[in-house]
mmCIF file of C-alpha atoms in Angstrom:
data_model
loop_
_atom_site.group_PDB
_atom_site.id
_atom_site.type_symbol
_atom_site.label_atom_id
_atom_site.label_comp_id
_atom_site.label_asym_id
_atom_site.label_seq_id
_atom_site.Cartn_x
_atom_site.Cartn_y
_atom_site.Cartn_z
ATOM 1 C CA UNK A 193 -14.009 11.046 5.658
ATOM 2 C CA UNK A 194 -10.802 8.972 5.335
ATOM 3 C CA UNK A 195 -11.243 5.293 6.182
ATOM 4 C CA UNK A 196 -8.243 3.689 7.850
ATOM 5 C CA UNK A 197 -8.557 0.294 6.197
ATOM 6 C CA UNK A 198 -5.348 -1.188 7.686
ATOM 7 C CA UNK A 199 -6.569 -0.358 11.199
ATOM 8 C CA UNK A 200 -10.013 -1.824 10.495
ATOM 9 C CA UNK A 201 -8.411 -4.991 9.101
ATOM 10 C CA UNK A 202 -6.170 -5.396 12.152
ATOM 11 C CA UNK A 203 -9.073 -4.858 14.584
ATOM 12 C CA UNK A 204 -11.362 -7.314 12.766
ATOM 13 C CA UNK A 205 -8.628 -9.952 12.532
ATOM 14 C CA UNK A 206 -7.765 -9.759 16.222
ATOM 15 C CA UNK A 207 -11.430 -9.570 17.292
ATOM 16 C CA UNK A 208 -12.493 -12.646 15.309
ATOM 17 C CA UNK A 209 -9.346 -14.505 16.389
ATOM 18 C CA UNK A 210 -9.907 -13.773 20.077
ATOM 19 C CA UNK A 211 -13.580 -14.767 19.899
ATOM 20 C CA UNK A 212 -12.791 -18.024 18.085
ATOM 21 C CA UNK A 213 -9.825 -18.948 20.325
ATOM 22 C CA UNK A 214 -11.596 -17.930 23.538
ATOM 23 C CA UNK A 215 -14.595 -20.088 22.657
ATOM 24 C CA UNK A 216 -12.422 -23.070 21.730
ATOM 25 C CA UNK A 217 -10.347 -22.913 24.934
ATOM 26 C CA UNK A 218 -12.927 -21.889 27.528
ATOM 27 C CA UNK A 219 -16.562 -21.647 26.436
ATOM 28 C CA UNK A 220 -16.900 -24.659 24.118
ATOM 29 C CA UNK A 221 -15.801 -27.263 26.733
ATOM 30 C CA UNK A 222 -18.316 -25.833 29.232
ATOM 31 C CA UNK A 223 -21.033 -25.758 26.583
ATOM 32 C CA UNK A 224 -20.395 -29.391 25.622
ATOM 33 C CA UNK A 225 -20.336 -30.520 29.268
ATOM 34 C CA UNK A 226 -23.648 -28.778 29.974
ATOM 35 C CA UNK A 227 -25.149 -30.246 26.792
ATOM 36 C CA UNK A 228 -24.160 -33.789 27.739
ATOM 37 C CA UNK A 229 -25.450 -33.382 31.297
ATOM 38 C CA UNK A 230 -28.800 -32.289 29.925
ATOM 39 C CA UNK A 231 -29.131 -35.481 27.871
ATOM 40 C CA UNK A 232 -28.276 -33.892 24.547
ATOM 41 C CA UNK A 233 -26.085 -36.788 23.476
ATOM 42 C CA UNK A 234 -28.940 -39.279 23.917
ATOM 43 C CA UNK A 235 -31.421 -37.012 22.174
ATOM 44 C CA UNK A 236 -29.138 -36.524 19.202
ATOM 45 C CA UNK A 237 -28.637 -40.257 18.826
ATOM 46 C CA UNK A 238 -32.373 -40.847 18.645
ATOM 47 C CA UNK A 239 -33.966 -43.338 21.074
ATOM 48 C CA UNK A 240 -36.038 -44.890 18.273
ATOM 49 C CA UNK A 241 -33.112 -45.426 15.874
ATOM 50 C CA UNK A 242 -32.452 -49.075 14.904
ATOM 51 C CA UNK A 243 -29.557 -50.704 16.724
ATOM 52 C CA UNK A 244 -26.331 -50.360 14.697
ATOM 53 C CA UNK A 245 -27.823 -47.857 12.235
ATOM 54 C CA UNK A 246 -25.465 -45.140 11.015
ATOM 55 C CA UNK A 247 -26.400 -41.587 12.027
ATOM 56 C CA UNK A 248 -27.971 -39.402 9.374
ATOM 57 C CA UNK A 249 -26.522 -36.048 8.226
ATOM 58 C CA UNK A 250 -29.041 -34.204 10.408
ATOM 59 C CA UNK A 251 -28.019 -36.297 13.399
ATOM 60 C CA UNK A 252 -24.323 -35.554 12.725
ATOM 61 C CA UNK A 253 -25.069 -31.835 12.795
ATOM 62 C CA UNK A 254 -26.738 -32.290 16.202
ATOM 63 C CA UNK A 255 -23.881 -34.372 17.643
ATOM 64 C CA UNK A 256 -22.895 -31.418 19.800
ATOM 65 C CA UNK A 257 -24.346 -28.263 21.283
ATOM 66 C CA UNK A 258 -25.283 -25.502 18.816
ATOM 67 C CA UNK A 259 -22.516 -22.965 18.237
ATOM 68 C CA UNK A 260 -23.334 -19.300 18.988
ATOM 69 C CA UNK A 261 -23.790 -17.211 15.841
ATOM 70 C CA UNK A 262 -20.927 -14.826 16.673
ATOM 71 C CA UNK A 263 -18.530 -17.721 17.259
ATOM 72 C CA UNK A 264 -19.543 -19.394 13.991
ATOM 73 C CA UNK A 265 -19.054 -16.101 12.153
ATOM 74 C CA UNK A 266 -15.628 -15.521 13.721
ATOM 75 C CA UNK A 267 -14.484 -19.081 12.978
ATOM 76 C CA UNK A 268 -15.401 -18.612 9.308
ATOM 77 C CA UNK A 269 -13.905 -15.156 8.808
ATOM 78 C CA UNK A 270 -10.742 -15.294 10.942
ATOM 79 C CA UNK A 271 -8.602 -17.396 8.522
ATOM 80 C CA UNK A 272 -9.588 -15.211 5.557
ATOM 81 C CA UNK A 273 -8.889 -11.970 7.430
ATOM 82 C CA UNK A 274 -5.576 -13.304 8.751
ATOM 83 C CA UNK A 275 -4.377 -14.254 5.248
ATOM 84 C CA UNK A 276 -5.397 -10.852 3.843
ATOM 85 C CA UNK A 277 -3.656 -9.084 6.739
ATOM 86 C CA UNK A 278 -0.390 -10.956 6.196
ATOM 87 C CA UNK A 279 -0.418 -10.492 2.413
ATOM 88 C CA UNK A 280 -1.377 -6.814 2.584
ATOM 89 C CA UNK A 281 0.946 -5.903 5.453
ATOM 90 C CA UNK A 282 4.106 -7.800 4.556
ATOM 91 C CA UNK A 283 4.012 -8.817 0.884
ATOM 92 C CA UNK A 284 1.953 -6.864 -1.680
ATOM 93 C CA UNK A 285 -0.678 -4.128 -1.450
ATOM 94 C CA UNK A 286 -2.789 -2.697 -4.301
ATOM 95 C CA UNK A 287 -3.271 1.045 -4.840
ATOM 96 C CA UNK A 288 -5.014 3.239 -7.394
ATOM 97 C CA UNK A 289 -3.442 6.425 -8.802
ATOM 98 C CA UNK A 290 -5.823 9.354 -8.097
ATOM 99 C CA UNK A 291 -3.955 12.267 -9.722
ATOM 100 C CA UNK A 292 -1.616 13.198 -12.548
ATOM 101 C CA UNK A 293 1.387 14.156 -10.417
ATOM 102 C CA UNK A 294 3.370 11.139 -11.675
ATOM 103 C CA UNK A 295 2.652 11.610 -15.395
ATOM 104 C CA UNK A 296 3.867 10.301 -17.772
ATOM 105 C CA UNK A 297 5.006 7.298 -15.715
ATOM 106 C CA UNK A 298 1.665 6.723 -13.966
ATOM 107 C CA UNK A 299 -1.714 7.838 -15.264
ATOM 108 C CA UNK A 300 -4.906 8.644 -13.388
ATOM 109 C CA UNK A 301 -6.772 5.375 -12.849
ATOM 110 C CA UNK A 302 -3.739 3.095 -12.949
ATOM 111 C CA UNK A 303 -4.049 0.213 -10.497
ATOM 112 C CA UNK A 304 -0.623 -0.670 -9.166
ATOM 113 C CA UNK A 305 0.988 -3.230 -6.877
ATOM 114 C CA UNK A 306 3.382 -2.154 -4.134
ATOM 115 C CA UNK A 307 6.114 -4.376 -2.718
ATOM 116 C CA UNK A 308 5.752 -4.168 1.079
ATOM 117 C CA UNK A 309 8.981 -5.987 2.010
ATOM 118 C CA UNK A 310 11.505 -4.269 -0.321
ATOM 119 C CA UNK A 311 12.242 -1.665 2.377
ATOM 120 C CA UNK A 312 11.940 -4.026 5.343
ATOM 121 C CA UNK A 313 9.045 -5.703 7.128
ATOM 122 C CA UNK A 314 6.923 -3.176 9.014
ATOM 123 C CA UNK A 315 4.154 -3.490 11.557
ATOM 124 C CA UNK A 316 0.721 -2.739 10.071
ATOM 125 C CA UNK A 317 -0.782 0.650 11.035
ATOM 126 C CA UNK A 318 2.299 1.696 13.069
ATOM 127 C CA UNK A 319 4.805 1.360 10.227
ATOM 128 C CA UNK A 320 7.624 0.413 12.616
ATOM 129 C CA UNK A 321 10.337 -1.601 10.873
ATOM 130 C CA UNK A 322 10.814 -5.002 12.525
ATOM 131 C CA UNK A 323 13.040 -6.741 9.949
ATOM 132 C CA UNK A 324 15.599 -4.749 7.957
ATOM 133 C CA UNK A 325 15.812 -5.858 4.321
ATOM 134 C CA UNK A 326 16.697 -2.845 2.184
ATOM 135 C CA UNK A 327 16.455 0.938 1.886
ATOM 136 C CA UNK A 328 14.847 3.171 -0.733
ATOM 137 C CA UNK A 329 17.187 3.941 -3.623
ATOM 138 C CA UNK A 330 17.398 7.007 -5.812
ATOM 139 C CA UNK A 331 14.927 6.705 -8.675
ATOM 140 C CA UNK A 332 12.521 4.328 -6.883
ATOM 141 C CA UNK A 333 8.812 5.070 -7.070
ATOM 142 C CA UNK A 334 7.717 4.906 -3.453
ATOM 143 C CA UNK A 335 4.381 4.929 -1.655
ATOM 144 C CA UNK A 336 4.414 6.667 1.716
ATOM 145 C CA UNK A 337 2.067 8.225 4.226
ATOM 146 C CA UNK A 338 1.795 12.007 3.919
ATOM 147 C CA UNK A 339 3.966 13.407 6.756
ATOM 148 C CA UNK A 340 1.514 16.203 7.598
ATOM 149 C CA UNK A 341 -1.359 13.863 8.519
ATOM 150 C CA UNK A 342 0.347 10.468 8.853
ATOM 151 C CA UNK A 343 -2.404 8.556 7.053
ATOM 152 C CA UNK A 344 -2.997 9.706 3.460
ATOM 153 C CA UNK A 345 -1.064 7.573 0.964
ATOM 154 C CA UNK A 346 1.107 9.486 -1.523
ATOM 155 C CA UNK A 347 3.234 8.193 -4.381
ATOM 156 C CA UNK A 348 6.320 10.012 -5.697
ATOM 157 C CA UNK A 349 9.833 9.270 -6.928
ATOM 158 C CA UNK A 350 12.795 9.126 -4.543
ATOM 159 C CA UNK A 351 15.131 11.973 -5.521
ATOM 160 C CA UNK A 352 17.142 12.694 -2.378
ATOM 161 C CA UNK A 353 18.678 10.206 0.046
ATOM 162 C CA UNK A 354 19.874 10.938 3.597
ATOM 163 C CA UNK A 355 22.738 13.427 3.511
ATOM 164 C CA UNK A 356 22.053 14.698 -0.037
ATOM 165 C CA UNK A 357 21.941 18.367 -0.935
ATOM 166 C CA UNK A 358 19.040 18.981 -3.321
ATOM 167 C CA UNK A 359 18.599 22.139 -5.393
ATOM 168 C CA UNK A 360 15.792 22.918 -7.829
ATOM 169 C CA UNK A 361 16.390 26.048 -9.889
ATOM 170 C CA UNK A 362 14.698 27.184 -13.151
ATOM 171 C CA UNK A 363 13.134 23.731 -13.682
ATOM 172 C CA UNK A 364 16.538 22.081 -13.298
ATOM 173 C CA UNK A 365 17.359 19.523 -10.616
ATOM 174 C CA UNK A 366 20.769 19.376 -8.936
ATOM 175 C CA UNK A 367 21.952 16.695 -6.508
ATOM 176 C CA UNK A 368 25.071 17.374 -4.434
ATOM 177 C CA UNK A 369 26.009 20.232 -6.741
ATOM 178 C CA UNK A 370 25.719 18.244 -9.987
ATOM 179 C CA UNK A 371 22.957 18.742 -12.548
ATOM 180 C CA UNK A 372 20.822 15.643 -13.048
ATOM 181 C CA UNK A 373 21.223 14.523 -16.693
ATOM 182 C CA UNK A 374 18.179 14.990 -18.949
ATOM 183 C CA UNK A 375 17.534 14.455 -22.652
ATOM 184 C CA UNK A 376 14.769 15.996 -24.746
ATOM 185 C CA UNK A 377 12.253 13.427 -26.014
ATOM 186 C CA UNK A 378 9.191 15.210 -27.427
ATOM 187 C CA UNK A 379 6.930 18.254 -27.453
ATOM 188 C CA UNK A 380 3.514 17.253 -26.109
ATOM 189 C CA UNK A 381 1.783 20.622 -25.569
ATOM 190 C CA UNK A 382 1.290 21.895 -22.960
ATOM 191 C CA UNK A 383 4.257 19.757 -21.872
ATOM 192 C CA UNK A 384 7.661 18.770 -23.061
ATOM 193 C CA UNK A 385 8.825 15.242 -22.263
ATOM 194 C CA UNK A 386 12.376 14.678 -21.070
ATOM 195 C CA UNK A 387 14.296 11.564 -20.171
ATOM 196 C CA UNK A 388 15.938 11.934 -16.775
ATOM 197 C CA UNK A 389 18.608 9.761 -15.192
ATOM 198 C CA UNK A 390 18.415 9.348 -11.421
ATOM 199 C CA UNK A 391 21.166 6.998 -10.341
ATOM 200 C CA UNK A 392 20.706 3.838 -12.416
ATOM 201 C CA UNK A 393 17.088 4.650 -13.272
ATOM 202 C CA UNK A 394 16.132 6.245 -16.589
ATOM 203 C CA UNK A 395 12.590 7.591 -16.697
ATOM 204 C CA UNK A 396 10.457 10.239 -18.358
ATOM 205 C CA UNK A 397 9.309 13.516 -16.807
ATOM 206 C CA UNK A 398 6.972 16.302 -17.895
ATOM 207 C CA UNK A 399 7.791 20.004 -17.772
ATOM 208 C CA UNK A 400 5.084 22.598 -18.422
ATOM 209 C CA UNK A 401 5.883 24.755 -21.463
ATOM 210 C CA UNK A 402 3.537 27.501 -20.349
ATOM 211 C CA UNK A 403 5.139 28.237 -16.972
ATOM 212 C CA UNK A 404 8.492 29.602 -15.988
ATOM 213 C CA UNK A 405 10.786 28.652 -13.140
ATOM 214 C CA UNK A 406 9.916 29.859 -9.676
ATOM 215 C CA UNK A 407 7.421 27.479 -8.090
ATOM 216 C CA UNK A 408 9.086 24.944 -5.877
ATOM 217 C CA UNK A 409 12.551 26.398 -6.228
ATOM 218 C CA UNK A 410 14.986 26.135 -3.352
ATOM 219 C CA UNK A 411 17.786 24.148 -1.751
ATOM 220 C CA UNK A 412 17.446 21.459 0.908
ATOM 221 C CA UNK A 413 19.668 19.124 2.946
ATOM 222 C CA UNK A 414 18.089 15.701 3.488
ATOM 223 C CA UNK A 415 18.373 14.663 7.172
ATOM 224 C CA UNK A 416 19.262 11.150 8.322
ATOM 225 C CA UNK A 417 16.326 8.771 8.092
ATOM 226 C CA UNK A 418 14.470 10.965 5.578
ATOM 227 C CA UNK A 419 13.866 11.073 1.819
ATOM 228 C CA UNK A 420 13.252 13.887 -0.669
ATOM 229 C CA UNK A 421 10.372 13.019 -2.997
ATOM 230 C CA UNK A 422 9.308 14.579 -6.310
ATOM 231 C CA UNK A 423 6.605 13.826 -8.867
ATOM 232 C CA UNK A 424 7.516 13.129 -12.485
ATOM 233 C CA UNK A 425 5.015 15.800 -13.569
ATOM 234 C CA UNK A 426 7.356 18.435 -12.181
ATOM 235 C CA UNK A 427 5.155 21.544 -12.491
ATOM 236 C CA UNK A 428 2.014 19.773 -11.229
ATOM 237 C CA UNK A 429 3.177 17.864 -8.181
ATOM 238 C CA UNK A 430 2.709 18.578 -4.488
ATOM 239 C CA UNK A 431 5.908 17.073 -3.119
ATOM 240 C CA UNK A 432 8.917 17.596 -0.849
ATOM 241 C CA UNK A 433 9.641 20.992 -2.418
ATOM 242 C CA UNK A 434 6.524 22.295 -0.653
ATOM 243 C CA UNK A 435 6.030 20.248 2.529
ATOM 244 C CA UNK A 436 9.427 18.737 3.344
ATOM 245 C CA UNK A 437 11.005 15.308 3.682
ATOM 246 C CA UNK A 438 9.479 11.880 4.250
ATOM 247 C CA UNK A 439 10.668 10.174 7.458
ATOM 248 C CA UNK A 440 11.478 6.471 7.280
ATOM 249 C CA UNK A 441 8.557 5.500 9.520
ATOM 250 C CA UNK A 442 6.133 6.858 6.896
ATOM 251 C CA UNK A 443 7.456 4.550 4.148
ATOM 252 C CA UNK A 444 4.881 2.059 2.826
ATOM 253 C CA UNK A 445 6.606 0.258 -0.044
ATOM 254 C CA UNK A 446 8.008 0.245 -3.572
ATOM 255 C CA UNK A 447 5.655 0.432 -6.572
ATOM 256 C CA UNK A 448 6.642 -2.203 -9.124
ATOM 257 C CA UNK A 449 3.708 -3.157 -11.379
ATOM 258 C CA UNK A 450 0.688 -1.704 -13.189
ATOM 259 C CA UNK A 451 -1.970 -4.412 -13.396
ATOM 260 C CA UNK A 452 -5.013 -2.510 -14.650
ATOM 261 C CA UNK A 453 -6.171 0.893 -15.862
ATOM 262 C CA UNK A 454 -9.675 2.041 -14.868
ATOM 263 C CA UNK A 455 -10.054 5.834 -14.680
ATOM 264 C CA UNK A 456 -13.760 5.937 -13.710
ATOM 265 C CA UNK A 457 -16.835 3.802 -13.135
ATOM 266 C CA UNK A 458 -18.317 5.126 -16.387
ATOM 267 C CA UNK A 459 -15.473 3.571 -18.418
ATOM 268 C CA UNK A 460 -14.355 0.010 -18.996
ATOM 269 C CA UNK A 461 -11.197 -1.331 -17.348
ATOM 270 C CA UNK A 462 -8.206 -1.729 -19.652
ATOM 271 C CA UNK A 463 -5.160 -3.961 -19.483
ATOM 272 C CA UNK A 464 -3.147 -2.170 -22.183
ATOM 273 C CA UNK A 465 -0.800 -0.625 -19.604
ATOM 274 C CA UNK A 466 -0.014 -3.837 -17.711
ATOM 275 C CA UNK A 467 3.691 -4.021 -16.986
ATOM 276 C CA UNK A 468 6.529 -3.108 -14.663
ATOM 277 C CA UNK A 469 7.030 0.466 -13.443
ATOM 278 C CA UNK A 470 10.289 2.313 -14.176
#
């Protein structure tokens, strides 16, 4: 079962905030008035206390009516939840790479950071852009919600921008009729590694030596407000060649940093791959 963490975070933040604010504005004044009318203030001061004596710590704690448990809990958690919500929704969000579709750039178990404001500030959960800052550029590694379910996070490289004509034929990528430049780097059976240039971005891709062209071949026109995404592991990537374009409202952010590598709970985390993402 998929857990919608952003939705849970939003609900908890608003729930604790409403409880805390509602108590402070409406319930707490009534509770304090009722407590004073019942003689609580006198009882807390202590009728046997020496004249002029300072109140003890226990007496300070009883200088008002007891706070309901739910209110105390909300008051403690609301600031923490609010800070996490702001940071995660508008600044930076962590993700873990679950598959090898972005090899060799990203490996299974890489923990990455995603810039949430590079492509504009968006409402949490809804994804609606509220402040325009920038647009995805060719060659960016972008996190987005899978268009077919609207909730599963995917990560691929931006290949096609709105208006582009994309063609993939015999393991060769063409954009607007021009072949994307590649340079052979190494044989790494069962792959060969190539250096590809997408716009101003130079990066490495894998092509499977044991398979021939055919899978994922075709030609597409990228509509306005959409992006054509491909994995760097070209023969082992479920991307726009198979399920179509990514609409702007599904954009999550731009991946920019690997901060840890931890492929499984049975292994130790490693920081050998810490660095920026190309």
